[in-house]
CSV table of N, CA, C and O in Angstrom, one decimal:
chain,number,residue,atom,x,y,z
A,1,MET,N,12.2,9.6,-5.3
A,1,MET,CA,11.5,8.4,-4.9
A,1,MET,C,12.2,7.9,-3.6
A,1,MET,O,13.4,7.9,-3.5
A,2,ALA,N,11.3,7.5,-2.6
A,2,ALA,CA,11.8,7.1,-1.4
A,2,ALA,C,12.5,5.7,-1.6
A,2,ALA,O,12.0,4.8,-2.1
A,3,GLU,N,13.8,5.6,-1.1
A,3,GLU,CA,14.5,4.4,-1.3
A,3,GLU,C,14.0,3.2,-0.5
A,3,GLU,O,14.3,2.1,-0.8
A,4,ASN,N,13.3,3.5,0.6
A,4,ASN,CA,12.8,2.4,1.4
A,4,ASN,C,11.3,2.0,1.0
A,4,ASN,O,10.7,1.2,1.7
A,5,LEU,N,10.8,2.5,-0.1
A,5,LEU,CA,9.5,2.2,-0.6
A,5,LEU,C,9.7,0.9,-1.4
A,5,LEU,O,10.6,0.8,-2.3
A,6,LYS,N,8.9,-0.1,-1.1
A,6,LYS,CA,9.0,-1.4,-1.8
A,6,LYS,C,8.0,-1.5,-2.9
A,6,LYS,O,6.9,-1.0,-2.8
A,7,TYR,N,8.4,-2.2,-4.0
A,7,TYR,CA,7.5,-2.4,-5.1
A,7,TYR,C,7.2,-3.9,-5.1
A,7,TYR,O,8.1,-4.7,-5.1
A,8,LEU,N,5.9,-4.2,-5.1
A,8,LEU,CA,5.5,-5.6,-5.0
A,8,LEU,C,5.0,-6.1,-6.3
A,8,LEU,O,4.6,-5.4,-7.1
A,9,ASN,N,5.0,-7.5,-6.4
A,9,ASN,CA,4.4,-8.2,-7.5
A,9,ASN,C,3.8,-9.5,-7.0
A,9,ASN,O,3.8,-9.7,-5.8
A,10,ASP,N,3.3,-10.2,-7.9
A,10,ASP,CA,2.6,-11.5,-7.5
A,10,ASP,C,3.6,-12.4,-6.8
A,10,ASP,O,3.2,-13.2,-6.0
A,11,ASP,N,4.9,-12.4,-7.2
A,11,ASP,CA,5.8,-13.3,-6.6
A,11,ASP,C,6.3,-12.9,-5.2
A,11,ASP,O,6.5,-13.8,-4.4
A,12,ASN,N,6.5,-11.6,-4.9
A,12,ASN,CA,7.0,-11.3,-3.6
A,12,ASN,C,6.0,-10.7,-2.6
A,12,ASN,O,6.3,-10.3,-1.5
A,13,PHE,N,4.7,-10.7,-3.0
A,13,PHE,CA,3.7,-10.1,-2.2
A,13,PHE,C,3.5,-10.8,-0.8
A,13,PHE,O,3.6,-10.1,0.2
A,14,GLU,N,3.2,-12.1,-0.9
A,14,GLU,CA,3.0,-12.8,0.4
A,14,GLU,C,4.1,-12.7,1.4
A,14,GLU,O,3.9,-12.5,2.6
A,15,SER,N,5.3,-12.9,0.9
A,15,SER,CA,6.5,-12.9,1.8
A,15,SER,C,6.7,-11.5,2.4
A,15,SER,O,7.2,-11.3,3.5
A,16,THR,N,6.4,-10.4,1.6
A,16,THR,CA,6.5,-9.1,2.1
A,16,THR,C,5.5,-8.7,3.2
A,16,THR,O,5.9,-8.1,4.2
A,17,ILE,N,4.3,-9.2,3.1
A,17,ILE,CA,3.3,-8.8,4.0
A,17,ILE,C,3.2,-9.7,5.2
A,17,ILE,O,2.4,-9.5,6.2
A,18,SER,N,3.9,-10.8,5.2
A,18,SER,CA,3.7,-11.9,6.2
A,18,SER,C,4.1,-11.5,7.6
A,18,SER,O,3.6,-12.1,8.6
A,19,LYS,N,5.0,-10.5,7.8
A,19,LYS,CA,5.5,-10.2,9.2
A,19,LYS,C,5.4,-8.7,9.4
A,19,LYS,O,5.8,-7.9,8.5
A,20,GLY,N,4.9,-8.3,10.5
A,20,GLY,CA,4.8,-6.9,10.9
A,20,GLY,C,3.6,-6.2,10.2
A,20,GLY,O,2.7,-6.8,9.7
A,21,VAL,N,3.7,-4.8,10.2
A,21,VAL,CA,2.7,-4.0,9.6
A,21,VAL,C,3.1,-3.6,8.2
A,21,VAL,O,4.3,-3.1,8.1
A,22,THR,N,2.3,-3.7,7.2
A,22,THR,CA,2.6,-3.3,5.8
A,22,THR,C,1.4,-2.6,5.2
A,22,THR,O,0.3,-3.0,5.3
A,23,LEU,N,1.7,-1.4,4.7
A,23,LEU,CA,0.8,-0.6,3.9
A,23,LEU,C,1.0,-0.9,2.5
A,23,LEU,O,2.2,-0.7,2.0
A,24,VAL,N,0.0,-1.3,1.7
A,24,VAL,CA,0.2,-1.6,0.3
A,24,VAL,C,-0.8,-0.7,-0.5
A,24,VAL,O,-2.0,-0.7,-0.3
A,25,ASP,N,-0.2,0.1,-1.4
A,25,ASP,CA,-0.9,1.0,-2.2
A,25,ASP,C,-1.1,0.3,-3.6
A,25,ASP,O,-0.2,0.0,-4.3
A,26,PHE,N,-2.4,-0.1,-3.8
A,26,PHE,CA,-2.7,-0.7,-5.1
A,26,PHE,C,-3.0,0.4,-6.1
A,26,PHE,O,-3.9,1.2,-5.9
A,27,TYR,N,-2.2,0.5,-7.2
A,27,TYR,CA,-2.2,1.6,-8.1
A,27,TYR,C,-2.0,1.2,-9.5
A,27,TYR,O,-1.7,0.1,-9.8
A,28,ALA,N,-2.2,2.2,-10.4
A,28,ALA,CA,-1.8,2.1,-11.8
A,28,ALA,C,-1.2,3.4,-12.3
A,28,ALA,O,-1.6,4.4,-11.8
A,29,ASP,N,-0.2,3.3,-13.2
A,29,ASP,CA,0.5,4.5,-13.7
A,29,ASP,C,-0.5,5.5,-14.3
A,29,ASP,O,-0.3,6.7,-14.2
A,30,TRP,N,-1.5,5.0,-15.0
A,30,TRP,CA,-2.5,5.9,-15.7
A,30,TRP,C,-3.5,6.5,-14.8
A,30,TRP,O,-4.3,7.3,-15.3
A,31,CYS,N,-3.6,6.1,-13.6
A,31,CYS,CA,-4.6,6.6,-12.6
A,31,CYS,C,-4.3,7.9,-12.0
A,31,CYS,O,-3.3,8.0,-11.3
A,32,GLY,N,-5.1,9.0,-12.3
A,32,GLY,CA,-4.8,10.3,-11.8
A,32,GLY,C,-4.8,10.4,-10.3
A,32,GLY,O,-3.9,10.9,-9.7
A,33,PRO,N,-5.9,9.9,-9.6
A,33,PRO,CA,-5.8,9.9,-8.1
A,33,PRO,C,-4.7,9.1,-7.5
A,33,PRO,O,-4.1,9.5,-6.5
A,34,CYS,N,-4.2,8.1,-8.2
A,34,CYS,CA,-3.1,7.3,-7.8
A,34,CYS,C,-1.8,8.2,-7.8
A,34,CYS,O,-1.0,8.1,-6.9
A,35,ARG,N,-1.7,9.0,-8.9
A,35,ARG,CA,-0.5,9.9,-9.0
A,35,ARG,C,-0.6,11.0,-7.9
A,35,ARG,O,0.5,11.4,-7.5
A,36,ARG,N,-1.8,11.4,-7.6
A,36,ARG,CA,-1.9,12.4,-6.5
A,36,ARG,C,-1.5,11.9,-5.1
A,36,ARG,O,-1.0,12.6,-4.3
A,37,ILE,N,-1.8,10.6,-4.9
A,37,ILE,CA,-1.5,10.1,-3.5
A,37,ILE,C,-0.1,9.6,-3.4
A,37,ILE,O,0.5,9.4,-2.3
A,38,ALA,N,0.6,9.4,-4.6
A,38,ALA,CA,1.9,8.8,-4.6
A,38,ALA,C,3.0,9.5,-3.7
A,38,ALA,O,3.7,8.9,-3.0
A,39,PRO,N,3.0,10.9,-3.8
A,39,PRO,CA,4.0,11.6,-2.9
A,39,PRO,C,3.7,11.3,-1.4
A,39,PRO,O,4.7,11.3,-0.6
A,40,LEU,N,2.5,11.2,-1.0
A,40,LEU,CA,2.2,10.9,0.4
A,40,LEU,C,2.7,9.5,0.8
A,40,LEU,O,3.2,9.4,1.9
A,41,ILE,N,2.5,8.6,-0.1
A,41,ILE,CA,3.0,7.2,0.2
A,41,ILE,C,4.6,7.3,0.3
A,41,ILE,O,5.1,6.6,1.2
A,42,GLU,N,5.2,8.0,-0.6
A,42,GLU,CA,6.7,8.1,-0.5
A,42,GLU,C,7.1,8.8,0.8
A,42,GLU,O,8.1,8.4,1.5
A,43,GLU,N,6.4,9.8,1.3
A,43,GLU,CA,6.7,10.5,2.5
A,43,GLU,C,6.6,9.5,3.7
A,43,GLU,O,7.4,9.5,4.6
A,44,LEU,N,5.5,8.7,3.7
A,44,LEU,CA,5.3,7.7,4.7
A,44,LEU,C,6.4,6.7,4.8
A,44,LEU,O,6.8,6.3,5.9
A,45,ALA,N,6.9,6.3,3.6
A,45,ALA,CA,8.0,5.3,3.6
A,45,ALA,C,9.2,5.8,4.3
A,45,ALA,O,9.9,5.1,5.0
A,46,THR,N,9.4,7.1,4.2
A,46,THR,CA,10.6,7.7,4.9
A,46,THR,C,10.2,7.9,6.4
A,46,THR,O,11.0,7.5,7.3
A,47,GLU,N,9.1,8.5,6.7
A,47,GLU,CA,8.7,8.7,8.1
A,47,GLU,C,8.5,7.5,9.0
A,47,GLU,O,8.8,7.5,10.2
A,48,LEU,N,8.0,6.4,8.4
A,48,LEU,CA,7.7,5.2,9.1
A,48,LEU,C,8.8,4.1,8.9
A,48,LEU,O,8.6,3.0,9.3
A,49,GLN,N,10.0,4.5,8.4
A,49,GLN,CA,11.0,3.5,8.2
A,49,GLN,C,11.4,2.9,9.6
A,49,GLN,O,11.5,3.5,10.6
A,50,GLY,N,11.5,1.6,9.6
A,50,GLY,CA,11.7,0.8,10.8
A,50,GLY,C,10.5,0.5,11.6
A,50,GLY,O,10.6,-0.3,12.5
A,51,GLN,N,9.4,1.1,11.3
A,51,GLN,CA,8.1,0.9,12.0
A,51,GLN,C,7.1,0.1,11.2
A,51,GLN,O,6.4,-0.7,11.8
A,52,ALA,N,7.2,0.2,9.9
A,52,ALA,CA,6.2,-0.5,9.0
A,52,ALA,C,6.8,-0.5,7.7
A,52,ALA,O,7.7,0.3,7.3
A,53,THR,N,6.4,-1.5,6.9
A,53,THR,CA,6.8,-1.6,5.5
A,53,THR,C,5.7,-0.8,4.6
A,53,THR,O,4.5,-1.0,4.8
A,54,ILE,N,6.2,0.1,3.8
A,54,ILE,CA,5.3,0.8,2.9
A,54,ILE,C,5.6,0.3,1.5
A,54,ILE,O,6.8,0.3,1.0
A,55,ALA,N,4.6,-0.1,0.8
A,55,ALA,CA,4.8,-0.7,-0.5
A,55,ALA,C,3.7,-0.3,-1.5
A,55,ALA,O,2.7,0.2,-1.2
A,56,LYS,N,4.1,-0.5,-2.8
A,56,LYS,CA,3.2,-0.2,-3.9
A,56,LYS,C,3.1,-1.5,-4.8
A,56,LYS,O,4.0,-2.2,-4.9
A,57,LEU,N,1.9,-1.7,-5.3
A,57,LEU,CA,1.6,-2.8,-6.2
A,57,LEU,C,0.9,-2.3,-7.4
A,57,LEU,O,-0.3,-1.8,-7.3
A,58,ASP,N,1.5,-2.5,-8.6
A,58,ASP,CA,0.8,-2.1,-9.8
A,58,ASP,C,-0.2,-3.1,-10.2
A,58,ASP,O,0.1,-4.3,-10.4
A,59,VAL,N,-1.5,-2.7,-10.2
A,59,VAL,CA,-2.6,-3.6,-10.4
A,59,VAL,C,-2.5,-4.3,-11.8
A,59,VAL,O,-3.0,-5.4,-12.0
A,60,GLU,N,-1.9,-3.6,-12.8
A,60,GLU,CA,-1.8,-4.2,-14.1
A,60,GLU,C,-0.7,-5.3,-14.2
A,60,GLU,O,-0.8,-6.2,-15.0
A,61,GLN,N,0.3,-5.1,-13.4
A,61,GLN,CA,1.5,-6.1,-13.4
A,61,GLN,C,1.2,-7.2,-12.4
A,61,GLN,O,1.9,-8.2,-12.5
A,62,ALA,N,0.3,-7.1,-11.4
A,62,ALA,CA,0.1,-8.1,-10.4
A,62,ALA,C,-1.4,-8.4,-10.4
A,62,ALA,O,-2.1,-8.2,-9.3
A,63,GLN,N,-1.9,-8.9,-11.5
A,63,GLN,CA,-3.4,-9.1,-11.6
A,63,GLN,C,-3.8,-10.2,-10.7
A,63,GLN,O,-5.0,-10.2,-10.1
A,64,ARG,N,-3.0,-11.2,-10.4
A,64,ARG,CA,-3.4,-12.3,-9.5
A,64,ARG,C,-3.7,-11.8,-8.1
A,64,ARG,O,-4.7,-12.1,-7.5
A,65,THR,N,-2.7,-11.1,-7.6
A,65,THR,CA,-2.8,-10.5,-6.2
A,65,THR,C,-4.0,-9.5,-6.2
A,65,THR,O,-4.8,-9.5,-5.2
A,66,THR,N,-4.1,-8.7,-7.2
A,66,THR,CA,-5.2,-7.7,-7.2
A,66,THR,C,-6.5,-8.4,-7.1
A,66,THR,O,-7.4,-8.0,-6.4
A,67,ALA,N,-6.7,-9.4,-7.9
A,67,ALA,CA,-8.0,-10.2,-7.9
A,67,ALA,C,-8.2,-10.9,-6.6
A,67,ALA,O,-9.3,-10.9,-6.1
A,68,SER,N,-7.2,-11.4,-6.0
A,68,SER,CA,-7.4,-12.2,-4.8
A,68,SER,C,-7.8,-11.3,-3.6
A,68,SER,O,-8.5,-11.8,-2.7
A,69,PHE,N,-7.5,-10.0,-3.7
A,69,PHE,CA,-8.0,-9.1,-2.7
A,69,PHE,C,-9.2,-8.3,-3.1
A,69,PHE,O,-9.6,-7.3,-2.5
A,70,GLN,N,-9.7,-8.6,-4.3
A,70,GLN,CA,-10.9,-8.0,-4.8
A,70,GLN,C,-10.8,-6.5,-4.9
A,70,GLN,O,-11.8,-5.8,-4.5
A,71,VAL,N,-9.7,-6.0,-5.4
A,71,VAL,CA,-9.5,-4.6,-5.6
A,71,VAL,C,-10.2,-4.2,-6.8
A,71,VAL,O,-9.8,-4.7,-7.9
A,72,MET,N,-11.3,-3.4,-6.7
A,72,MET,CA,-12.1,-3.0,-7.9
A,72,MET,C,-11.9,-1.6,-8.3
A,72,MET,O,-12.2,-1.2,-9.4
A,73,SER,N,-11.4,-0.7,-7.3
A,73,SER,CA,-11.2,0.7,-7.6
A,73,SER,C,-9.8,1.0,-7.1
A,73,SER,O,-9.3,0.5,-6.1
A,74,ILE,N,-9.1,2.0,-7.8
A,74,ILE,CA,-7.8,2.4,-7.4
A,74,ILE,C,-7.8,3.9,-7.3
A,74,ILE,O,-8.6,4.6,-8.0
A,75,PRO,N,-7.1,4.5,-6.3
A,75,PRO,CA,-6.2,3.8,-5.4
A,75,PRO,C,-7.0,3.1,-4.3
A,75,PRO,O,-8.0,3.5,-3.8
A,76,THR,N,-6.5,1.9,-4.0
A,76,THR,CA,-6.9,1.2,-2.8
A,76,THR,C,-5.7,0.9,-2.0
A,76,THR,O,-4.7,0.5,-2.4
A,77,ILE,N,-5.8,1.3,-0.7
A,77,ILE,CA,-4.7,1.1,0.2
A,77,ILE,C,-5.2,0.1,1.3
A,77,ILE,O,-6.2,0.3,1.9
A,78,ILE,N,-4.4,-1.0,1.4
A,78,ILE,CA,-4.7,-2.0,2.4
A,78,ILE,C,-3.6,-2.1,3.4
A,78,ILE,O,-2.4,-2.1,3.0
A,79,ILE,N,-4.0,-2.1,4.7
A,79,ILE,CA,-3.0,-2.3,5.8
A,79,ILE,C,-3.1,-3.7,6.2
A,79,ILE,O,-4.2,-4.2,6.5
A,80,PHE,N,-1.9,-4.4,6.3
A,80,PHE,CA,-1.8,-5.8,6.7
A,80,PHE,C,-1.0,-5.8,8.0
A,80,PHE,O,-0.1,-5.0,8.2
A,81,LYS,N,-1.4,-6.7,8.9
A,81,LYS,CA,-0.6,-7.0,10.1
A,81,LYS,C,-0.4,-8.5,10.1
A,81,LYS,O,-1.3,-9.3,10.1
A,82,ASP,N,0.9,-8.9,10.0
A,82,ASP,CA,1.3,-10.3,10.0
A,82,ASP,C,0.5,-11.1,9.0
A,82,ASP,O,0.0,-12.2,9.2
A,83,GLY,N,0.3,-10.5,7.8
A,83,GLY,CA,-0.3,-11.1,6.7
A,83,GLY,C,-1.8,-11.0,6.6
A,83,GLY,O,-2.4,-11.5,5.6
A,84,LYS,N,-2.4,-10.5,7.6
A,84,LYS,CA,-3.9,-10.3,7.6
A,84,LYS,C,-4.3,-8.9,7.4
A,84,LYS,O,-3.8,-8.0,8.0
A,85,GLU,N,-5.4,-8.7,6.5
A,85,GLU,CA,-5.9,-7.4,6.3
A,85,GLU,C,-6.6,-6.8,7.5
A,85,GLU,O,-7.4,-7.5,8.1
A,86,VAL,N,-6.1,-5.6,7.9
A,86,VAL,CA,-6.8,-5.0,9.1
A,86,VAL,C,-7.5,-3.7,8.8
A,86,VAL,O,-8.3,-3.3,9.6
A,87,GLU,N,-7.2,-3.1,7.6
A,87,GLU,CA,-7.9,-1.9,7.2
A,87,GLU,C,-7.8,-1.7,5.7
A,87,GLU,O,-6.8,-2.1,5.1
A,88,ARG,N,-8.8,-1.1,5.1
A,88,ARG,CA,-8.8,-0.8,3.7
A,88,ARG,C,-9.4,0.6,3.5
A,88,ARG,O,-10.4,0.9,4.0
A,89,ILE,N,-8.7,1.3,2.7
A,89,ILE,CA,-9.1,2.7,2.3
A,89,ILE,C,-9.2,2.7,0.8
A,89,ILE,O,-8.2,2.5,0.1
A,90,VAL,N,-10.3,3.1,0.3
A,90,VAL,CA,-10.5,3.2,-1.2
A,90,VAL,C,-10.7,4.6,-1.6
A,90,VAL,O,-11.5,5.3,-1.0
A,91,GLY,N,-9.9,5.1,-2.5
A,91,GLY,CA,-9.9,6.5,-3.0
A,91,GLY,C,-8.9,7.3,-2.3
A,91,GLY,O,-8.1,6.8,-1.5
A,92,LEU,N,-8.9,8.6,-2.6
A,92,LEU,CA,-8.0,9.5,-2.0
A,92,LEU,C,-8.2,9.7,-0.5
A,92,LEU,O,-9.3,9.7,0.0
A,93,THR,N,-7.1,9.9,0.2
A,93,THR,CA,-7.2,10.2,1.6
A,93,THR,C,-6.0,11.1,1.9
A,93,THR,O,-5.1,11.3,1.1
A,94,ASP,N,-5.8,11.5,3.2
A,94,ASP,CA,-4.7,12.3,3.5
A,94,ASP,C,-3.6,11.5,4.3
A,94,ASP,O,-3.9,10.4,4.8
A,95,LYS,N,-2.4,12.1,4.3
A,95,LYS,CA,-1.3,11.4,4.9
A,95,LYS,C,-1.5,11.1,6.4
A,95,LYS,O,-1.2,10.0,6.9
A,96,ASP,N,-2.1,12.1,7.1
A,96,ASP,CA,-2.3,11.8,8.6
A,96,ASP,C,-3.2,10.6,8.8
A,96,ASP,O,-2.9,9.8,9.7
A,97,ARG,N,-4.3,10.5,8.0
A,97,ARG,CA,-5.1,9.3,8.2
A,97,ARG,C,-4.4,8.0,8.0
A,97,ARG,O,-4.5,7.1,8.7
A,98,LEU,N,-3.6,8.0,6.9
A,98,LEU,CA,-2.8,6.8,6.6
A,98,LEU,C,-1.8,6.5,7.7
A,98,LEU,O,-1.7,5.3,8.1
A,99,LYS,N,-1.1,7.5,8.1
A,99,LYS,CA,-0.1,7.3,9.2
A,99,LYS,C,-0.8,6.8,10.5
A,99,LYS,O,-0.3,5.9,11.1
A,100,ASN,N,-1.9,7.4,10.8
A,100,ASN,CA,-2.6,6.9,12.0
A,100,ASN,C,-3.1,5.5,12.0
A,100,ASN,O,-3.1,4.7,12.9
A,101,VAL,N,-3.6,5.1,10.8
A,101,VAL,CA,-4.0,3.7,10.6
A,101,VAL,C,-2.9,2.7,10.7
A,101,VAL,O,-3.0,1.7,11.4
A,102,VAL,N,-1.7,3.1,10.2
A,102,VAL,CA,-0.6,2.2,10.3
A,102,VAL,C,-0.1,2.1,11.7
A,102,VAL,O,0.1,1.0,12.2
A,103,LEU,N,0.0,3.3,12.4
A,103,LEU,CA,0.4,3.2,13.8
A,103,LEU,C,-0.6,2.5,14.7
A,103,LEU,O,-0.2,1.8,15.6
A,104,LYS,N,-1.9,2.6,14.4
A,104,LYS,CA,-2.9,1.9,15.2
A,104,LYS,C,-2.7,0.4,15.0
A,104,LYS,O,-2.8,-0.4,15.9
A,105,ALA,N,-2.4,0.0,13.7
A,105,ALA,CA,-2.2,-1.5,13.4
A,105,ALA,C,-1.0,-2.0,14.2
A,105,ALA,O,-1.0,-3.2,14.6
A,106,LYS,N,0.0,-1.1,14.3
A,106,LYS,CA,1.2,-1.5,15.1
A,106,LYS,C,0.9,-1.9,16.5
A,106,LYS,O,1.5,-2.7,17.1
A,107,GLY,N,-0.1,-1.2,17.1
A,107,GLY,CA,-0.5,-1.5,18.4
A,107,GLY,C,0.2,-0.7,19.5
A,107,GLY,O,1.2,-0.3,19.6
């Protein structure tokens, strides 16, 4: 597991996404596609260290945050810049697309 990968919950979500670029993977342990994308998220946490925050949020443990962003399907990946949603990807995608979206958000 990437040591710079952050795990979010309802209590630390807002403070984590408030500054800079943050990629948040909304997932659940029982979700097959979520398990398939997890290694890519971990690789990005290492590759983008110091450039963006890479985080995961368990939708079952953080139901308030999940509902507030109207996440209906998982995996859902949301890119935030200074607390504002700038991109949303629902379903499986590849690492290059995720990395490009994060770097584009950085500007």
